[in-house]
Coordinates of C-alpha atoms and ligand atoms in Angstrom, one line a residue:
M48 CA 0.2 9.4 -23.5
T49 CA 0.3 12.7 -25.7
I50 CA 1.3 15.2 -23.0
S51 CA 0.4 19.0 -23.9
L52 CA 2.3 21.9 -22.4
P53 CA 1.7 25.3 -21.6
I54 CA 5.1 26.5 -23.4
D55 CA 7.6 25.2 -25.4
V56 CA 10.0 22.9 -22.7
E57 CA 12.7 23.0 -25.1
T58 CA 13.4 27.1 -24.6
V59 CA 13.6 26.9 -20.6
K60 CA 17.1 26.4 -20.2
G61 CA 18.3 23.0 -18.4
F62 CA 19.6 19.6 -18.4
L63 CA 16.5 17.5 -18.6
D64 CA 16.0 15.2 -22.0
P65 CA 12.4 15.3 -23.3
A66 CA 11.8 11.7 -22.8
E67 CA 13.0 12.1 -19.2
G68 CA 11.1 14.9 -18.5
A69 CA 7.7 12.8 -20.1
A70 CA 8.5 10.2 -17.6
L71 CA 8.7 12.7 -14.4
Y72 CA 5.0 13.7 -15.3
E73 CA 3.7 10.7 -15.9
A74 CA 5.3 9.9 -12.7
A75 CA 3.5 12.9 -10.8
L76 CA 0.3 12.5 -12.2
E77 CA -0.1 9.0 -11.1
V78 CA 0.7 9.4 -7.5
S79 CA 0.5 13.2 -6.8
P80 CA -3.4 12.4 -5.5
L81 CA -1.8 11.1 -2.5
G82 CA 0.2 14.0 -1.7
P83 CA 2.3 17.3 -2.7
V84 CA 5.4 17.0 -5.2
L85 CA 8.9 17.9 -4.2
E86 CA 11.6 18.6 -6.4
I87 CA 15.3 19.1 -5.4
G88 CA 16.9 21.4 -7.7
S89 CA 14.7 23.4 -10.0
Y90 CA 17.6 25.5 -12.0
C91 CA 15.4 27.6 -14.5
G92 CA 12.2 25.3 -14.4
K93 CA 12.6 22.8 -17.1
S94 CA 11.4 19.5 -14.6
T95 CA 9.2 22.2 -12.8
V96 CA 7.2 22.4 -16.1
W97 CA 6.6 19.0 -16.5
I98 CA 5.8 17.9 -12.9
G99 CA 4.2 20.5 -12.5
A100 CA 1.9 20.5 -15.3
A101 CA 1.3 16.8 -14.0
C102 CA 0.2 18.1 -10.0
Q103 CA -1.9 21.5 -12.0
K104 CA -4.1 18.5 -13.7
N105 CA -4.6 16.9 -10.2
G106 CA -4.9 20.1 -8.3
T107 CA -2.1 19.6 -5.9
V108 CA 0.8 21.2 -5.0
L109 CA 4.3 20.8 -6.3
F110 CA 7.2 22.0 -4.0
A111 CA 10.4 23.6 -6.2
L112 CA 13.6 23.6 -3.9
D113 CA 16.7 25.6 -5.1
H114 CA 19.1 28.2 -3.7
H115 CA 18.9 29.6 -7.3
R116 CA 22.7 30.1 -6.8
G117 CA 24.1 27.3 -9.2
S118 CA 25.4 24.1 -8.2
E119 CA 29.2 23.7 -8.1
E120 CA 29.5 22.5 -11.6
N121 CA 27.5 25.7 -12.8
Q122 CA 30.2 28.0 -11.3
A123 CA 32.3 29.7 -13.7
G124 CA 35.0 27.6 -15.1
W125 CA 33.0 24.5 -14.4
E126 CA 32.1 22.1 -17.7
H127 CA 27.8 23.0 -16.9
H128 CA 28.6 27.3 -16.5
D129 CA 26.3 29.6 -18.2
G130 CA 27.8 33.0 -18.5
E131 CA 24.0 34.7 -18.7
L132 CA 23.3 33.4 -15.3
Y133 CA 26.2 34.9 -13.5
D134 CA 26.4 37.3 -11.0
S135 CA 28.8 39.4 -10.6
E136 CA 27.8 40.4 -6.8
T137 CA 27.8 36.9 -5.6
G138 CA 30.3 35.5 -8.2
M139 CA 28.1 32.7 -8.4
L140 CA 24.8 32.0 -10.5
N141 CA 21.4 33.2 -10.1
T142 CA 18.8 31.1 -11.6
L143 CA 15.9 32.6 -10.0
P144 CA 14.6 35.6 -12.2
L145 CA 14.5 32.6 -14.5
F146 CA 12.9 30.6 -12.9
R147 CA 10.0 32.5 -11.5
R148 CA 9.5 33.4 -15.7
T149 CA 9.2 30.1 -16.6
L150 CA 6.7 29.9 -13.9
R151 CA 4.8 32.6 -15.1
M152 CA 5.1 31.6 -18.8
A153 CA 3.9 28.3 -17.9
K154 CA 0.8 29.5 -15.7
L155 CA 2.4 27.5 -12.9
E156 CA 2.1 30.0 -10.3
D157 CA -1.1 28.9 -8.8
T158 CA 0.7 24.9 -8.4
V159 CA 4.1 25.5 -8.1
V160 CA 6.0 26.8 -4.6
P161 CA 9.4 27.5 -4.8
L162 CA 11.1 27.4 -1.8
V163 CA 14.5 29.4 -2.3
A164 CA 16.5 28.0 0.6
P165 CA 19.2 25.0 0.9
S166 CA 17.4 21.8 0.9
T167 CA 19.2 20.8 4.6
V168 CA 17.9 24.4 5.7
V169 CA 14.1 23.8 4.1
S170 CA 14.3 19.9 6.0
R171 CA 14.8 21.3 9.4
G172 CA 11.2 22.5 9.3
W173 CA 9.7 20.0 7.2
A174 CA 6.7 17.7 8.3
T175 CA 4.3 17.2 5.2
P176 CA 4.6 13.1 3.7
L177 CA 5.7 13.4 0.2
S178 CA 3.7 11.6 -2.8
M179 CA 6.9 11.9 -4.8
V180 CA 10.6 13.1 -4.6
F181 CA 12.9 14.3 -7.2
I182 CA 16.9 14.4 -6.4
D183 CA 18.3 16.9 -8.9
G184 CA 20.3 19.3 -6.8
G185 CA 24.1 19.4 -6.2
H186 CA 25.7 16.3 -7.7
A187 CA 29.0 16.3 -5.2
M188 CA 29.0 13.4 -2.8
E189 CA 28.0 15.5 0.0
H190 CA 24.8 17.3 -1.1
A191 CA 23.6 14.3 -2.9
L192 CA 23.9 12.1 0.3
N193 CA 22.1 14.7 2.3
D194 CA 19.6 14.9 -0.2
Y195 CA 18.7 11.2 -0.3
R196 CA 19.0 10.7 3.7
L197 CA 17.0 14.2 4.4
W198 CA 14.0 13.6 1.6
A199 CA 14.2 10.0 0.7
P200 CA 12.4 8.6 4.1
R201 CA 9.2 11.4 3.8
V202 CA 8.2 9.3 0.5
L203 CA 5.1 8.0 1.4
P204 CA 4.1 4.5 0.4
G205 CA 3.2 3.9 -3.0
G206 CA 5.1 7.2 -3.9
L207 CA 8.2 7.5 -5.7
L208 CA 11.7 8.5 -5.3
A209 CA 12.9 9.8 -8.6
I210 CA 16.8 10.5 -9.2
H211 CA 18.3 12.1 -11.9
D212 CA 21.7 11.8 -13.7
V213 CA 22.1 8.0 -12.5
F214 CA 25.4 6.4 -14.5
P215 CA 26.2 3.3 -14.0
N216 CA 29.3 3.8 -16.7
P217 CA 31.5 5.9 -14.7
E218 CA 32.6 7.3 -18.2
D219 CA 29.2 8.8 -18.7
G220 CA 29.1 11.2 -15.7
G221 CA 29.3 11.9 -11.9
R222 CA 29.3 9.1 -9.4
P223 CA 27.1 10.3 -6.7
P224 CA 23.5 9.8 -7.9
Y225 CA 24.3 6.7 -8.9
E226 CA 25.5 5.8 -5.1
I227 CA 22.6 7.1 -3.5
Y228 CA 20.8 5.4 -6.2
K229 CA 22.2 2.2 -5.0
M230 CA 21.8 3.3 -1.6
A231 CA 17.7 3.4 -2.0
L232 CA 17.4 -0.2 -3.4
A233 CA 19.6 -1.8 -0.5
S234 CA 17.5 -0.1 1.9
Q235 CA 14.8 -2.2 0.6
L236 CA 12.5 0.6 1.3
F237 CA 12.0 1.0 -2.9
E238 CA 12.2 -0.7 -6.1
E239 CA 13.1 0.3 -9.5
V240 CA 9.6 0.9 -11.3
K241 CA 11.3 2.8 -14.1
A242 CA 14.7 3.8 -16.0
V243 CA 14.5 6.0 -18.8
K244 CA 17.9 7.3 -19.8
S245 CA 19.6 8.5 -16.9
L246 CA 16.7 9.1 -15.0
R247 CA 15.4 6.2 -12.4
L248 CA 12.1 5.9 -10.6
L249 CA 11.9 3.9 -7.7
R250 CA 8.8 3.5 -5.7
R251 CA 8.6 3.4 -1.9
L252 CA 7.5 0.0 -0.7
G253 CA 4.8 -0.9 2.1
Q254 CA 0.9 0.0 2.8
V255 CA -0.7 2.4 0.6
P256 CA -2.1 5.2 2.8
V257 CA -6.1 5.2 2.6
Ligands
MG134 MG1 20.2 16.6 -13.6

């Protein structure tokens, strides 16, 4: 599939491989007619561009959830810190200005709804079933588990659960995304349909709503 995006997505800061981005695009293109998509962990909007472009094509909506203060591993002194995103007032990152810039440049403001809050807070007021959930938020066990437990059950039958940074070999990266991936498979609610680098796509089993 040839995918044409409105901006050069490689100019957007982030940690998503283009092959993973293309897989997310294809996944969202396939399932988003069923309902809105939610991504958890937008950062500066790299995955948002891939998924949002597919949702835009289908005339549906992408909810892009992020508190925009960076994950633990993005903070000063950690491996994935980016000094350009540091906000001295909070002592944490502030990725919201760049994220909004990405949406504007990519012409996705008619499709992407930013949710600027922790996923646990958004979850408390959420009732909409989702065609796809992409989990790429905080990689500490507490956050990965919360994202899985609160959001995976909201994926519609026939829809997709996508998890980033799944590393079966501990030497390649942290465990929590791999652990929730294993939990999803063990739940028997999901079956794996695709693996691209560290991205895993799992289909929600059950009767597809008409
Ligand atoms: Mg990631």
